[in-house]
Coordinates of C-alpha atoms in Angstrom, one line a residue:
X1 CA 9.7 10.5 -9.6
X2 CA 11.2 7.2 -8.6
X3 CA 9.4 5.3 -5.1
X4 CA 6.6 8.6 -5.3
X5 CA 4.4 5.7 -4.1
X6 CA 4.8 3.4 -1.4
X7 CA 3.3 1.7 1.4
X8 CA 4.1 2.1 4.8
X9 CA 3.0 -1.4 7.1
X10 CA 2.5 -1.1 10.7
X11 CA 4.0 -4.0 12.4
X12 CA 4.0 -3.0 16.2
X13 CA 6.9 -4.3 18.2
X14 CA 8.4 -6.7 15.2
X15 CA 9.6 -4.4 12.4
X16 CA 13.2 -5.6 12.4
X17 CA 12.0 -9.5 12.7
X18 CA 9.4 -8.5 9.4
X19 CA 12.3 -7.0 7.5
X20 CA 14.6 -9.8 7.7
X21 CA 11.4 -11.9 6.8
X22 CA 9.8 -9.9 3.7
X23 CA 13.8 -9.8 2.6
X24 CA 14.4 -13.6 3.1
X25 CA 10.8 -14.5 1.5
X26 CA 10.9 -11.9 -1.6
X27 CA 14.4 -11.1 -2.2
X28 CA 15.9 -7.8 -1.2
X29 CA 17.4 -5.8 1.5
X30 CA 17.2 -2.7 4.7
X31 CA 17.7 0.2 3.1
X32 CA 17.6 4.0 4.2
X33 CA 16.1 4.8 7.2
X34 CA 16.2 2.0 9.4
X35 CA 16.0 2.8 13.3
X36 CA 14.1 1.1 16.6
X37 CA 10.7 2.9 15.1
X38 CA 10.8 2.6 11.3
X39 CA 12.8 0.1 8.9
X40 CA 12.7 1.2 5.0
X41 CA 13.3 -2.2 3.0
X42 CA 13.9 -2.3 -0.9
X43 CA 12.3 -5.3 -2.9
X44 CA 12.6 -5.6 -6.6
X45 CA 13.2 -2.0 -6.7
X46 CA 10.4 -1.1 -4.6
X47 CA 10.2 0.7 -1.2
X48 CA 8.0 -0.9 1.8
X49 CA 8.3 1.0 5.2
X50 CA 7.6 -0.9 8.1
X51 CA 6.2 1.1 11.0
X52 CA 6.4 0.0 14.6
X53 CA 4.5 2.1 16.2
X54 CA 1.5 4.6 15.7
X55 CA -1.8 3.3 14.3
X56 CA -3.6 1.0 16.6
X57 CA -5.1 -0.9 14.2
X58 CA -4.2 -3.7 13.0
X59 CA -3.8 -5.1 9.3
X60 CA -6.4 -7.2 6.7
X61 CA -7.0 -7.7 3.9
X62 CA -8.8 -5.1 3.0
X63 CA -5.0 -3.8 1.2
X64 CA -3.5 -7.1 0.0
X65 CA -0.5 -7.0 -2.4
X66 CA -0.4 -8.7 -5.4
X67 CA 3.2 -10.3 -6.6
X68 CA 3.9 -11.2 -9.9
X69 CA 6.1 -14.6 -9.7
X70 CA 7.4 -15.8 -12.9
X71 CA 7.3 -18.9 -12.4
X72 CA 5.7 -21.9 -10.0
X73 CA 8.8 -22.5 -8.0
X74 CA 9.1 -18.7 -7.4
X75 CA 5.1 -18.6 -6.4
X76 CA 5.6 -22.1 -4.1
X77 CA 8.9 -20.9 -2.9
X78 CA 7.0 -18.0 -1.4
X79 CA 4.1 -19.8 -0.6
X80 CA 5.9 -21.9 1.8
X81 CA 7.6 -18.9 3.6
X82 CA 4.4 -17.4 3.6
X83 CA 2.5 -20.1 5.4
X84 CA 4.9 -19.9 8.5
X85 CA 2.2 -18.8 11.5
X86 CA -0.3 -17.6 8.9
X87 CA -3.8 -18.0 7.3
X88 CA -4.7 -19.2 4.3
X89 CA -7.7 -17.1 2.3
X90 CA -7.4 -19.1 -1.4
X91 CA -6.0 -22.2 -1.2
X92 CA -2.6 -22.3 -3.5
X93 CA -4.5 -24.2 -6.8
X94 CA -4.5 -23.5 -10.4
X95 CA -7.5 -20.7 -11.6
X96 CA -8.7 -19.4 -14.6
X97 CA -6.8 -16.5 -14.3
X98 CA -3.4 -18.0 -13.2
X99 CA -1.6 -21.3 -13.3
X100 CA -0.7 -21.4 -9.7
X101 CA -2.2 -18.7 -7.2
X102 CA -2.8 -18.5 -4.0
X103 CA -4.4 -15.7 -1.2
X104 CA -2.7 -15.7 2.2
X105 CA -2.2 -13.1 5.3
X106 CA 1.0 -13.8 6.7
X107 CA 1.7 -14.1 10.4
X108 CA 2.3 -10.1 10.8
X109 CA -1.1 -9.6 9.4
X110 CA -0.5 -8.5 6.2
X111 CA -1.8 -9.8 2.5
X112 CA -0.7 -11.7 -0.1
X113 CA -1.6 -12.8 -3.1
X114 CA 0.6 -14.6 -5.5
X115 CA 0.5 -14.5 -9.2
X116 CA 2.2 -16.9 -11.7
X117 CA 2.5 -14.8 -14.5
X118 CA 4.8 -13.1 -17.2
X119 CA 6.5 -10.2 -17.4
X120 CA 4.1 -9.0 -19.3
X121 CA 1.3 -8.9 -17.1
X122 CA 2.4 -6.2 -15.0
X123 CA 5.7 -4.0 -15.0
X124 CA 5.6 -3.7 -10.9
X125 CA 6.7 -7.2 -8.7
X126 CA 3.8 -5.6 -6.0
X127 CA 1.1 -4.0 -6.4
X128 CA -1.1 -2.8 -4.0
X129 CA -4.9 -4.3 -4.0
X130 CA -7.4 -2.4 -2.6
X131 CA -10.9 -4.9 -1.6
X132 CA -14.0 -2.4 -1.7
X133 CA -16.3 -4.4 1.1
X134 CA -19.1 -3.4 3.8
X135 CA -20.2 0.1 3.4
X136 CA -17.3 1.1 0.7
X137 CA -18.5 -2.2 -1.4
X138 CA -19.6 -0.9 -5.1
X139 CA -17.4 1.9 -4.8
X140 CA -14.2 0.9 -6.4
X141 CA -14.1 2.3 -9.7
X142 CA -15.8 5.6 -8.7
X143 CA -12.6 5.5 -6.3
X144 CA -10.3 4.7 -9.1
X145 CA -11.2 7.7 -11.0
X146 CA -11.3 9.8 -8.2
X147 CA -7.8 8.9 -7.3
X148 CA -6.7 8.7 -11.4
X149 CA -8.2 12.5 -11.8
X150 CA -5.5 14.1 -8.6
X151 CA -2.7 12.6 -9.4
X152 CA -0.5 12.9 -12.6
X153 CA 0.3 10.4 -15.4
X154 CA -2.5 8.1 -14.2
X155 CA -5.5 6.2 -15.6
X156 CA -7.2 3.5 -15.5
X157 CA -5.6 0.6 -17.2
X158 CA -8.8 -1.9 -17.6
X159 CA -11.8 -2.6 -15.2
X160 CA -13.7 -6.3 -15.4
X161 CA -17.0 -6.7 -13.8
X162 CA -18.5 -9.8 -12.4
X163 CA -20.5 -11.7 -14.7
X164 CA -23.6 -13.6 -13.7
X165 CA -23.3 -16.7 -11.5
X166 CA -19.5 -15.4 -10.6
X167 CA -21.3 -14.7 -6.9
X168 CA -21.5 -11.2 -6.7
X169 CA -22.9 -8.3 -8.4
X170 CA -22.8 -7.7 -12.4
X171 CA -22.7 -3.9 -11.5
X172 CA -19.5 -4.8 -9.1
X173 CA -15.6 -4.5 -10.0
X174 CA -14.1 -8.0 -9.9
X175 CA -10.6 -6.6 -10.8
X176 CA -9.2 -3.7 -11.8
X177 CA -5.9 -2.0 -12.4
X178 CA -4.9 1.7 -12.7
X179 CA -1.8 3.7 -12.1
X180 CA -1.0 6.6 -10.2
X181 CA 2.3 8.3 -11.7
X182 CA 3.4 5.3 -13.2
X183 CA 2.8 3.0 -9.5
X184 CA 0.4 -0.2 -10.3
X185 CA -2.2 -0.7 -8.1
X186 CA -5.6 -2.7 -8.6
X187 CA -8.8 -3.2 -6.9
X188 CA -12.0 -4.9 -6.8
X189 CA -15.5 -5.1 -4.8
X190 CA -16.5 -7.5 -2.6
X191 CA -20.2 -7.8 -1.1
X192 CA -19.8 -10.9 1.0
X193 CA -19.2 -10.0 5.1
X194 CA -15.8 -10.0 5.4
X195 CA -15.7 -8.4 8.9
X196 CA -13.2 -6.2 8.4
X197 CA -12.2 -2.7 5.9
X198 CA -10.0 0.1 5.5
X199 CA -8.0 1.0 8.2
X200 CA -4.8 3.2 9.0
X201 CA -2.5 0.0 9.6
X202 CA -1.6 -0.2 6.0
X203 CA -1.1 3.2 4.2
X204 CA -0.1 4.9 1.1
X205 CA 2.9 7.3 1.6
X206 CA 2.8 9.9 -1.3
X207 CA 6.4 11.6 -1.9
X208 CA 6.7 15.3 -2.9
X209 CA 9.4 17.8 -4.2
X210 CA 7.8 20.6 -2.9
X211 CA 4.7 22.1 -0.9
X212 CA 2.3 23.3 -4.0
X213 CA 2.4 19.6 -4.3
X214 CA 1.5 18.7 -0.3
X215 CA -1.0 21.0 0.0
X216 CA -2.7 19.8 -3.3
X217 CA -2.7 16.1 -2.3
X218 CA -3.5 16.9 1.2
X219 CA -6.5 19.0 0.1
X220 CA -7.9 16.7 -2.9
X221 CA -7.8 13.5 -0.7
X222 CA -9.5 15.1 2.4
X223 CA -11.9 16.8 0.2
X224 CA -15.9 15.5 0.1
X225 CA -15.3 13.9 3.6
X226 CA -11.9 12.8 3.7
X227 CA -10.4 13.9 7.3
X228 CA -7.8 15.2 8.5
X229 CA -5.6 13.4 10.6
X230 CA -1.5 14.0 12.0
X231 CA 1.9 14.3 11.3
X232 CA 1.2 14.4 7.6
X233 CA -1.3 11.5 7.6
X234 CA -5.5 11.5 6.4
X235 CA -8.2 9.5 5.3
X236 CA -9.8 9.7 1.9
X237 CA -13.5 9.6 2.0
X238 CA -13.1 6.1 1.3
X239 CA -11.4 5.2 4.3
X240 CA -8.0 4.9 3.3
X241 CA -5.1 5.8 4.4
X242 CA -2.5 8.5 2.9
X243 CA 0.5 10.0 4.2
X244 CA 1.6 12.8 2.5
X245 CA 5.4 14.0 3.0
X246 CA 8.3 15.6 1.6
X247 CA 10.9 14.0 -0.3
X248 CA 13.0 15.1 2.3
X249 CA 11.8 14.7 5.4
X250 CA 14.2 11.2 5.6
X251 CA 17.3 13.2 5.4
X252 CA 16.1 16.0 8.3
X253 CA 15.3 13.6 10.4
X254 CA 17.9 11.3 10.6
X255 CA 20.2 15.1 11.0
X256 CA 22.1 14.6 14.1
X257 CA 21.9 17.9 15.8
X258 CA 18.1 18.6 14.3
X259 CA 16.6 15.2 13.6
X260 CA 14.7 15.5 17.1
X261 CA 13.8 19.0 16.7
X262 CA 12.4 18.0 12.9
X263 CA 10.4 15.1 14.6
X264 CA 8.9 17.6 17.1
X265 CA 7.9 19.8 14.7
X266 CA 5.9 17.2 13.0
X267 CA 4.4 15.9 15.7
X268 CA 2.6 19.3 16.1
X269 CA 1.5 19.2 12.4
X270 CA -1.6 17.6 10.9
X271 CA -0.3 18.9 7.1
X272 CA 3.0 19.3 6.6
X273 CA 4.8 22.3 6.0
X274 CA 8.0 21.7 4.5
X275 CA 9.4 25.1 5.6
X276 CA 8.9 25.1 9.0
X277 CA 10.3 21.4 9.0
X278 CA 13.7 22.8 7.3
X279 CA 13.8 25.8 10.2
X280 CA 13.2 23.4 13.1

């Protein structure tokens, strides 16, 4: 299913200002739903929702998205946009793992880290990177096939550990890259204090056709003390953030005469029920 997977970025009070500047910086365009509380952009083929209000946490880099630039000028070109009002976390340099890269959190909060790459190294222009730190630090590939085993066409595409003298543990992912349905994401482990984990500011939105496949995300993700949350949204038991909706939930609530009457109903719901959502 095309965009099953995206992530939704909560950018309180500057969603249309962030759209305009993810577009600019990256290439792309509004797309969809786009109203005073969410904006739906399209980049390289890929959905981003940006959320203006609801969590009241804000972003880290705890979820950072990786892009594959083909080239330097592409990675510097960003860079520079990039570096507008925010904060650098790695230094834009040449590593043993790229040509150019660099690690930066933009002045809405969120992550970036830029990859100078091929083609080859990854089919998907961002891809979601989940930093296992704090108490969830060790964790990341038991998450990985936690998250591989619920959801289908998925595995785990290659997992590298740290070795000795790399400053962390041997036993500890240093990166690692899986898909769920066909959507890159990667993740590694990170035992140093960074101050900060998983919150609900960045989340995972999770697209379905129909309610078998709600109610079987909802209750595999909150399972073995996940929680529970509202208006389609939980946390997994490693602290992150899903929301799981239907396909259609964009289309009845941008209905004129029932759009209000859909976003009620929700509001009552922790899991949604597609049904009642249709009768509202």
């Amino acid at each position: 299913m095309k965009n099953f997977f995206y992530p939704c970025l909560t950018i309180r009070g500057k969603i249309s200002e962030a759209a305009e500047f993810y577009t600019q910086t990256f290439g792309g365009s509004k797309t969809g739903i786009s109203n005073p509380y969410v904006i739906e952009i399209q980049m390289s083929g890929q959905k981003f929702l940006l959320l203006n209000e609801g969590p009241s946490s804000n972003p880290n880099p705890s979820i950072s998205f990786m892009v594959m630039c083909e080239n330097a000028e592409e990675t510097e070109k960003c860079w520079n946009n990039l570096q507008d009002g925010g904060k650098v976390m790695m230094a834009l340099d040449s590593y043993p793992w790229s040509p150019k890269y660099g690690w930066i959190q933009d002045k809405y909060g969120i992550s970036w880290q830029l990859y100078t790459g091929t083609k080859q190294d990854s089919s998907q222009k961002f891809c979601p990177t989940l930093m296992f730190t704090g108490d969830k630090a060790g964790q990341a590939e038991t998450a990985l096939r936690f998250y591989t085993s619920i959801f289908p066409n998925s595995d785990i595409e290659g997992v590298l550990k740290y070795t000795e003298g790399e400053g962390d543990r041997t036993d500890f992912v240093k990166h690692a890259q899986f898909k769920l349905n066909g959507y890159v994401a990667m993740a590694m482990d990170s035992s140093a204090e960074h101050g900060f984990g998983f919150n609900d500011a960045i989340s995972l939105v999770v697209e379905c056709e129909t309610q078998d496949e709600i109610d079987h995300y909802w209750n595999q993700l909150t399972a073995h003390g996940g929680s529970e949350v509202m208006c389609g949204w939980l946390t997994d038991k490693y602290g992150i953030s899903w929301q799981i909706v239907p396909k259609i939930i964009g289309k009845l609530i941008s209905d004129p005469e029932r759009g209000q009457r859909v976003m009620q109903a929700v509001m009552g719901m922790k899991k949604l029920i597609i049904a009642d959502l249709e009768n509202a």
